[in-house]
Amino acid sequence: MLKAENKLNCKQESYLLNALLDASEDAIYFKDTESRFTRVNPFMARMFGCASPDQMVGKTDFDFFTDEHAREAYEDEQRIIKTGEPIHAKVEKETWPDGSITWASSSKMPVRDETGNIVGIVGISRVITERIEAEQEREELMRELVRSNEELEQFAYAVSHDLHEPVRKVKSFGELLQQHSQDSLDEKGLRFLEYLVDGSNRIQEMIEDILSYSRINRKGNSFEDCDLESIVERAKSSLELAIRESNASIVTSPLPSMKVDANQLERCFLNILSNAIKFKSEDSPKIEIWAEEQADNWAFFIRDNGIGIDEKFYKKIFEIFQRLHSRSEYPGSGIGLAITKRIIERHKGEINAVSNEGAGSTFSFTISKHL
Ligand code: ADP
């Protein structure tokens, strides 16, 4: 019987070692200074297709793996034996003679005798094939996603670009027809013509919107050090008339300077501020802007006292052409926040919207400090 308080004798040590080797679901092995197996645990023997651990004693990696992998392992082990430097959790690709591939995370360290001489190595190898294959599959899916997104984007760009001219023609000939047929067409005919011109105007706007959406990544400027307060000031001066007409107040706390694409950031503030004014409640708009520093980002907040947003639409409003109201209630095309989101993503950040408990909404976005 083992007693915790007593120093273990050699025999007891060997019980423990045997129990550990038998129980392990990792491959554990000892090798001599020539990298020949001197002992392996049962799990490893099973993995290597041997009926018992003894069958592996005296053999080397060259008896089991392809030369390429066996040579790399041999060189690692000879270096450990020479320098005493261990290897921790090295990810190894193991190619077997039948062509199959497994992956292992291997740690190896020197075994020393009582005088401190290195007499071999001990290795522990964990099979991580499933994890590595899942990672490879995920990486392949990501590459595929990026590729198909790029294709889709090029397609959207090409289609919108090529639609420009025919739509312009429909619109201008429709307008010409309106001018020339005031007398020849009856009321119904003139109304149909009006729908046609309206519709082509709308298509033209949507094409412009899609083009400006896809220009964000294609035509962005480089990131330069900018003072965010002056960017907000520029956005505010573009909104001067709307601010005056709605009697809006915009209070801005100190904002940092950081690397951004100034024109794009101005557009973000312009979109969010103009929405804060447009979607106002009965009170005049009260808007606050402030920034908070985080480890890798700056976070910016824009709070309004407007009509607020239903929680189920928090994500939807950032999708292209998604609006929660009809154009007759509130004018707009539903592109502003999609463009804003895209700009923020180009700045390695995220954007969110929440409704305030009382009333109104808070938009927040982050911008990476490492652009
Ligand atoms: P647009 O303003 O042209 O409709 P946006 O993409 O800017 O398009 O906004 C999408 C929708 O999100 C708006 O139609 C509106 O329903 C909602 N929204 C955006 N900002 C606000 C806000 N500050 N308060 C309430 N609703 C908002």
Coordinates of C-alpha atoms and ligand atoms in Angstrom, one line a residue:
M1 CA 0.0 0.0 0.0
L2 CA 1.3 3.5 -1.0
K3 CA 1.6 6.0 1.8
A4 CA 1.6 9.7 0.7
E5 CA 3.9 10.8 3.5
N6 CA 6.7 8.3 2.8
K7 CA 9.3 8.8 0.1
L8 CA 8.6 6.4 -2.7
N9 CA 11.0 3.6 -3.2
C10 CA 12.1 2.4 -6.7
K11 CA 9.6 -0.3 -6.9
Q12 CA 6.7 2.0 -6.0
E13 CA 8.0 4.5 -8.5
S14 CA 7.8 1.9 -11.2
Y15 CA 4.1 0.9 -10.2
L16 CA 3.2 4.6 -10.7
L17 CA 5.0 4.9 -14.0
N18 CA 3.3 1.7 -15.3
A19 CA -0.1 2.9 -14.2
L20 CA 0.5 6.3 -15.8
L21 CA 1.7 4.7 -19.1
D22 CA -1.3 2.3 -19.2
A23 CA -3.9 5.0 -18.4
S24 CA -2.7 7.6 -20.9
E25 CA -4.7 8.5 -24.0
D26 CA -1.6 10.3 -25.3
A27 CA 1.3 8.5 -26.9
I28 CA 4.2 8.3 -24.4
Y29 CA 7.6 6.9 -25.4
F30 CA 11.2 6.7 -24.4
K31 CA 14.1 6.6 -26.9
D32 CA 17.8 6.0 -26.5
T33 CA 20.5 8.3 -27.8
E34 CA 20.2 6.7 -31.3
S35 CA 16.4 7.6 -31.3
R36 CA 15.5 3.9 -31.0
F37 CA 12.3 3.2 -28.9
T38 CA 13.2 1.7 -25.5
R39 CA 9.6 1.8 -24.2
V40 CA 6.2 2.9 -25.4
N41 CA 2.8 2.9 -23.8
P42 CA -0.1 0.7 -24.9
F43 CA -2.0 3.6 -26.5
M44 CA 1.0 4.3 -28.7
A45 CA 1.4 0.7 -29.7
R46 CA -2.3 0.6 -30.7
M47 CA -1.9 3.8 -32.7
F48 CA 1.1 2.3 -34.6
G49 CA -0.7 -0.9 -35.3
C50 CA 1.4 -3.1 -33.1
A51 CA -0.1 -5.9 -31.0
S52 CA 2.0 -5.0 -27.9
P53 CA 4.3 -2.2 -26.8
D54 CA 7.3 -4.6 -26.8
Q55 CA 7.0 -4.9 -30.6
M56 CA 8.1 -1.4 -31.0
V57 CA 11.2 -1.6 -28.8
G58 CA 14.4 -1.3 -30.8
K59 CA 12.6 0.3 -33.8
T60 CA 12.8 3.9 -35.0
D61 CA 10.5 6.4 -36.6
F62 CA 11.9 5.2 -40.0
D63 CA 10.2 1.9 -39.5
F64 CA 6.8 3.6 -39.2
F65 CA 6.7 6.9 -41.0
T66 CA 7.8 8.2 -44.4
D67 CA 11.4 9.3 -44.5
E68 CA 10.6 13.0 -44.5
H69 CA 8.8 13.0 -41.2
A70 CA 11.1 10.4 -39.6
R71 CA 14.1 12.5 -40.5
E72 CA 12.7 15.7 -39.0
A73 CA 11.8 13.9 -35.8
Y74 CA 15.3 12.3 -35.7
E75 CA 17.0 15.7 -36.1
D76 CA 14.9 17.2 -33.4
E77 CA 15.8 14.4 -31.0
Q78 CA 19.5 14.5 -31.8
R79 CA 19.5 18.2 -31.1
I80 CA 17.8 17.6 -27.7
I81 CA 20.4 15.0 -26.9
K82 CA 23.2 17.3 -27.8
T83 CA 21.9 20.6 -26.2
G84 CA 19.5 19.4 -23.5
E85 CA 16.9 21.9 -24.9
P86 CA 13.4 20.4 -24.8
I87 CA 10.7 20.9 -27.4
H88 CA 7.2 22.0 -26.3
A89 CA 3.9 21.3 -28.1
K90 CA 5.3 21.2 -31.6
V91 CA 2.6 20.6 -34.2
E92 CA 3.8 17.7 -36.3
K93 CA 2.4 16.4 -39.6
E94 CA 2.8 12.7 -39.7
T95 CA 2.8 11.0 -43.1
W96 CA 2.3 7.2 -42.9
P97 CA 3.5 4.8 -45.6
D98 CA -0.1 4.2 -46.8
G99 CA -0.3 8.0 -47.6
S100 CA -2.6 8.9 -44.7
I101 CA -1.8 12.0 -42.7
T102 CA -2.3 12.5 -39.0
W103 CA -1.4 15.5 -36.8
A104 CA 0.2 15.5 -33.4
S105 CA 1.2 18.0 -30.8
S106 CA 4.6 16.7 -29.5
S107 CA 6.7 17.6 -26.5
K108 CA 10.1 16.0 -26.1
M109 CA 12.7 16.4 -23.4
P110 CA 16.0 14.8 -22.4
V111 CA 16.2 11.9 -19.9
R112 CA 19.2 12.1 -17.6
D113 CA 20.9 9.4 -15.5
E114 CA 21.8 10.0 -11.9
T115 CA 25.1 11.8 -12.9
G116 CA 23.2 14.2 -15.2
N117 CA 24.2 12.6 -18.5
I118 CA 21.6 12.6 -21.2
V119 CA 20.8 8.9 -21.9
G120 CA 17.8 9.4 -24.2
I121 CA 14.6 11.3 -24.6
V122 CA 11.0 11.1 -23.4
G123 CA 8.2 12.2 -25.7
I124 CA 4.5 12.8 -25.3
S125 CA 2.4 13.1 -28.4
R126 CA -1.3 14.1 -28.5
V127 CA -3.3 13.3 -31.6
I128 CA -4.8 16.6 -32.8
T129 CA -5.9 15.5 -36.3
E130 CA -9.6 16.4 -35.8
R131 CA -8.7 19.9 -34.6
I132 CA -6.3 20.6 -37.4
E133 CA -8.7 19.2 -40.0
A134 CA -11.5 21.4 -38.6
E135 CA -9.1 24.4 -38.7
Q136 CA -8.1 23.7 -42.3
E137 CA -11.7 23.3 -43.3
R138 CA -12.6 26.6 -41.6
E139 CA -9.7 28.3 -43.4
E140 CA -10.8 26.9 -46.7
L141 CA -14.4 28.0 -46.1
M142 CA -13.2 31.5 -45.2
R143 CA -11.1 31.7 -48.4
E144 CA -14.1 30.5 -50.4
L145 CA -16.3 33.1 -48.7
V146 CA -13.9 35.9 -49.4
R147 CA -13.6 34.8 -53.0
S148 CA -17.3 34.6 -53.6
N149 CA -17.9 37.9 -51.8
E150 CA -15.3 39.5 -54.1
E151 CA -17.0 38.0 -57.1
L152 CA -20.4 39.1 -56.0
E153 CA -19.1 42.6 -55.4
Q154 CA -17.5 42.8 -58.8
F155 CA -20.7 41.5 -60.3
A156 CA -22.8 44.2 -58.5
Y157 CA -20.3 46.9 -59.5
A158 CA -20.3 45.8 -63.2
V159 CA -24.1 45.5 -63.3
S160 CA -24.8 48.8 -61.7
H161 CA -22.1 50.5 -63.8
D162 CA -23.6 49.1 -67.0
L163 CA -27.2 49.9 -66.0
H164 CA -26.3 53.6 -65.7
E165 CA -26.5 54.4 -69.4
P166 CA -29.8 52.6 -70.4
V167 CA -31.5 53.9 -67.3
R168 CA -30.4 57.4 -68.0
K169 CA -31.8 57.0 -71.5
V170 CA -35.2 55.7 -70.2
K171 CA -35.4 58.7 -67.9
S172 CA -34.4 61.4 -70.3
F173 CA -36.6 60.1 -73.2
G174 CA -39.5 59.8 -70.6
E175 CA -39.0 63.4 -69.7
L176 CA -38.8 64.4 -73.4
L177 CA -42.0 62.5 -74.0
Q178 CA -43.6 64.3 -71.1
Q179 CA -42.7 67.7 -72.6
H180 CA -43.9 66.7 -76.1
S181 CA -47.1 64.9 -75.3
Q182 CA -48.9 67.3 -72.9
D183 CA -51.5 67.8 -75.6
S184 CA -51.5 64.5 -77.4
L185 CA -51.8 62.1 -74.4
D186 CA -54.9 61.9 -72.2
E187 CA -54.8 62.2 -68.4
K188 CA -54.2 58.4 -68.0
G189 CA -51.4 58.4 -70.5
L190 CA -49.7 61.3 -68.8
R191 CA -50.1 59.6 -65.4
F192 CA -48.4 56.4 -66.7
L193 CA -45.6 58.5 -68.1
E194 CA -45.1 60.1 -64.7
Y195 CA -44.8 56.7 -63.1
L196 CA -42.3 55.7 -65.7
V197 CA -40.1 58.8 -65.0
D198 CA -40.5 58.4 -61.2
G199 CA -39.5 54.8 -61.5
S200 CA -36.4 55.5 -63.6
N201 CA -35.4 58.2 -61.1
R202 CA -35.6 55.8 -58.3
I203 CA -33.6 53.1 -60.2
Q204 CA -30.9 55.8 -61.0
E205 CA -30.7 56.7 -57.2
M206 CA -30.4 53.0 -56.3
I207 CA -27.6 52.5 -58.8
E208 CA -25.8 55.4 -57.4
D209 CA -26.3 54.0 -53.9
I210 CA -24.9 50.6 -54.9
L211 CA -21.9 52.2 -56.6
S212 CA -21.1 54.4 -53.7
Y213 CA -21.4 51.3 -51.4
S214 CA -18.9 49.3 -53.5
R215 CA -16.6 52.3 -53.8
I216 CA -15.9 52.3 -50.0
N217 CA -13.4 49.5 -50.3
R218 CA -12.3 50.2 -53.9
K219 CA -11.8 53.9 -53.6
G220 CA -11.0 54.5 -49.9
N221 CA -8.2 57.0 -49.1
S222 CA -5.2 56.0 -46.9
F223 CA -5.5 56.3 -43.1
E224 CA -4.0 59.5 -41.8
D225 CA -3.7 61.1 -38.4
C226 CA -6.9 63.2 -38.0
D227 CA -8.6 65.1 -35.2
L228 CA -12.0 63.6 -34.9
E229 CA -13.5 66.8 -33.4
S230 CA -12.8 68.6 -36.6
I231 CA -14.3 65.8 -38.6
V232 CA -17.5 66.1 -36.5
E233 CA -17.5 69.8 -37.1
R234 CA -17.3 69.3 -40.8
A235 CA -20.3 66.9 -40.7
K236 CA -22.2 69.4 -38.6
S237 CA -21.6 72.2 -41.0
S238 CA -23.0 70.1 -43.9
L239 CA -26.2 69.7 -41.8
E240 CA -26.4 73.3 -40.8
L241 CA -29.8 73.9 -42.4
A242 CA -31.4 70.8 -40.9
I243 CA -29.9 71.6 -37.5
R244 CA -31.4 75.1 -37.7
E245 CA -34.8 74.1 -39.0
S246 CA -35.2 71.4 -36.4
N247 CA -33.7 73.5 -33.6
A248 CA -31.3 70.6 -32.8
S249 CA -28.6 70.8 -30.2
I250 CA -25.4 68.7 -30.6
V251 CA -23.1 68.5 -27.6
T252 CA -19.7 67.0 -28.3
S253 CA -17.3 65.9 -25.6
P254 CA -13.6 65.9 -26.3
L255 CA -12.7 63.4 -29.1
P256 CA -9.3 61.9 -29.8
S257 CA -7.0 62.2 -32.8
M258 CA -6.2 59.0 -34.6
K259 CA -5.5 57.4 -37.9
V260 CA -8.7 57.3 -40.1
D261 CA -9.9 58.0 -43.6
A262 CA -11.2 61.5 -42.8
N263 CA -13.7 61.7 -45.7
Q264 CA -15.2 58.3 -44.8
L265 CA -15.4 59.1 -41.1
E266 CA -17.1 62.4 -41.9
R267 CA -19.7 60.5 -43.9
C268 CA -20.3 58.2 -40.9
F269 CA -21.0 61.1 -38.6
L270 CA -23.0 62.8 -41.3
N271 CA -25.3 59.7 -41.8
I272 CA -25.8 59.1 -38.0
L273 CA -26.4 62.7 -37.2
S274 CA -28.8 63.3 -40.1
N275 CA -30.8 60.3 -39.0
A276 CA -30.8 61.5 -35.4
I277 CA -32.4 64.7 -36.7
K278 CA -34.6 63.1 -39.3
F279 CA -36.1 60.4 -36.9
K280 CA -36.8 63.0 -34.2
S281 CA -39.7 62.7 -31.7
E282 CA -42.0 65.6 -31.0
D283 CA -39.2 67.4 -29.0
S284 CA -36.4 69.1 -30.8
P285 CA -33.4 66.8 -31.3
K286 CA -30.9 66.7 -28.5
I287 CA -27.7 64.8 -29.5
E288 CA -24.6 63.9 -27.5
I289 CA -21.4 62.7 -28.9
W290 CA -18.6 61.2 -26.8
A291 CA -15.7 58.8 -27.1
E292 CA -14.2 56.1 -24.7
E293 CA -10.8 54.6 -25.0
Q294 CA -10.5 50.8 -25.0
A295 CA -7.4 48.6 -25.2
D296 CA -7.1 48.3 -29.0
N297 CA -9.9 50.7 -30.1
W298 CA -11.6 54.0 -29.6
A299 CA -15.3 53.7 -29.2
F300 CA -17.6 56.5 -30.3
F301 CA -21.2 57.1 -29.1
I302 CA -24.0 59.2 -30.6
R303 CA -27.1 59.4 -28.5
D304 CA -30.3 61.0 -29.6
N305 CA -33.8 61.6 -28.1
G306 CA -35.7 60.6 -31.3
I307 CA -38.3 57.9 -32.0
G308 CA -36.1 55.0 -31.0
I309 CA -35.7 51.6 -32.7
D310 CA -37.5 48.4 -31.9
E311 CA -35.0 45.8 -30.6
K312 CA -35.8 43.3 -33.3
F313 CA -34.4 45.8 -35.9
Y314 CA -31.1 46.6 -34.2
K315 CA -29.2 44.5 -36.8
K316 CA -31.5 44.9 -39.8
I317 CA -31.1 48.7 -40.1
F318 CA -27.5 48.2 -41.2
E319 CA -28.4 46.1 -44.2
I320 CA -28.5 47.7 -47.6
F321 CA -31.9 49.3 -48.5
Q322 CA -33.5 48.2 -45.2
R323 CA -35.8 50.9 -43.8
L324 CA -38.4 50.7 -41.0
H325 CA -40.7 53.4 -42.5
S326 CA -42.2 54.3 -45.8
R327 CA -40.6 57.0 -48.0
S328 CA -43.7 59.2 -47.5
E329 CA -43.3 59.1 -43.7
Y330 CA -39.5 59.8 -43.7
P331 CA -37.5 60.4 -46.9
G332 CA -34.4 58.3 -47.5
S333 CA -33.1 55.3 -49.4
G334 CA -31.9 53.0 -46.7
I335 CA -28.3 53.0 -47.8
G336 CA -26.8 55.4 -45.1
L337 CA -26.3 52.9 -42.3
A338 CA -25.1 50.1 -44.7
I339 CA -22.4 52.5 -46.0
T340 CA -21.6 53.6 -42.4
K341 CA -21.2 49.9 -41.3
R342 CA -18.9 49.2 -44.3
I343 CA -16.7 52.2 -43.5
I344 CA -16.4 51.2 -39.9
E345 CA -15.5 47.6 -41.0
R346 CA -12.8 49.1 -43.2
H347 CA -11.5 50.7 -40.0
K348 CA -11.4 47.3 -38.3
G349 CA -14.3 48.2 -36.1
E350 CA -17.9 47.3 -35.3
I351 CA -21.1 49.3 -35.2
N352 CA -24.2 48.8 -33.1
A353 CA -27.5 50.6 -32.3
V354 CA -29.6 50.3 -29.2
S355 CA -32.7 52.1 -28.1
N356 CA -32.4 54.1 -24.9
E357 CA -34.6 53.2 -22.0
G358 CA -36.5 56.5 -22.0
A359 CA -36.6 57.4 -25.6
G360 CA -34.2 57.7 -28.5
S361 CA -31.3 55.7 -29.8
T362 CA -27.6 55.3 -29.2
F363 CA -25.3 54.4 -32.1
S364 CA -21.8 53.3 -31.1
F365 CA -18.9 52.3 -33.3
T366 CA -15.3 51.3 -32.7
I367 CA -12.2 52.2 -34.7
S368 CA -9.0 50.2 -34.3
K369 CA -5.9 52.0 -33.0
H370 CA -3.8 49.8 -35.2
L371 CA -4.6 50.9 -38.8
Ligands
ADP1 P1 -32.4 56.1 -44.4 O1 -32.1 57.1 -43.4 O2 -32.2 56.5 -45.8 O3 -33.8 55.4 -44.3 P2 -30.4 54.5 -43.1 O4 -29.7 53.3 -43.6 O5 -29.6 55.7 -42.7 O6 -31.4 54.8 -44.2 O7 -31.3 54.0 -41.9 C1 -32.1 52.8 -42.0 C2 -33.3 52.8 -41.0 O8 -32.8 52.8 -39.7 C3 -34.1 54.1 -41.1 O9 -35.0 54.1 -42.2 C4 -34.8 54.2 -39.8 O10 -35.9 53.4 -39.8 C5 -33.7 53.5 -38.8 N1 -33.0 54.6 -38.1 C6 -31.7 55.0 -38.4 N2 -31.3 55.9 -37.5 C7 -32.3 56.1 -36.7 C8 -32.5 56.9 -35.5 N3 -31.5 57.7 -35.0 N4 -33.6 56.8 -34.8 C9 -34.6 55.9 -35.2 N5 -34.5 55.1 -36.3 C10 -33.3 55.2 -37.0

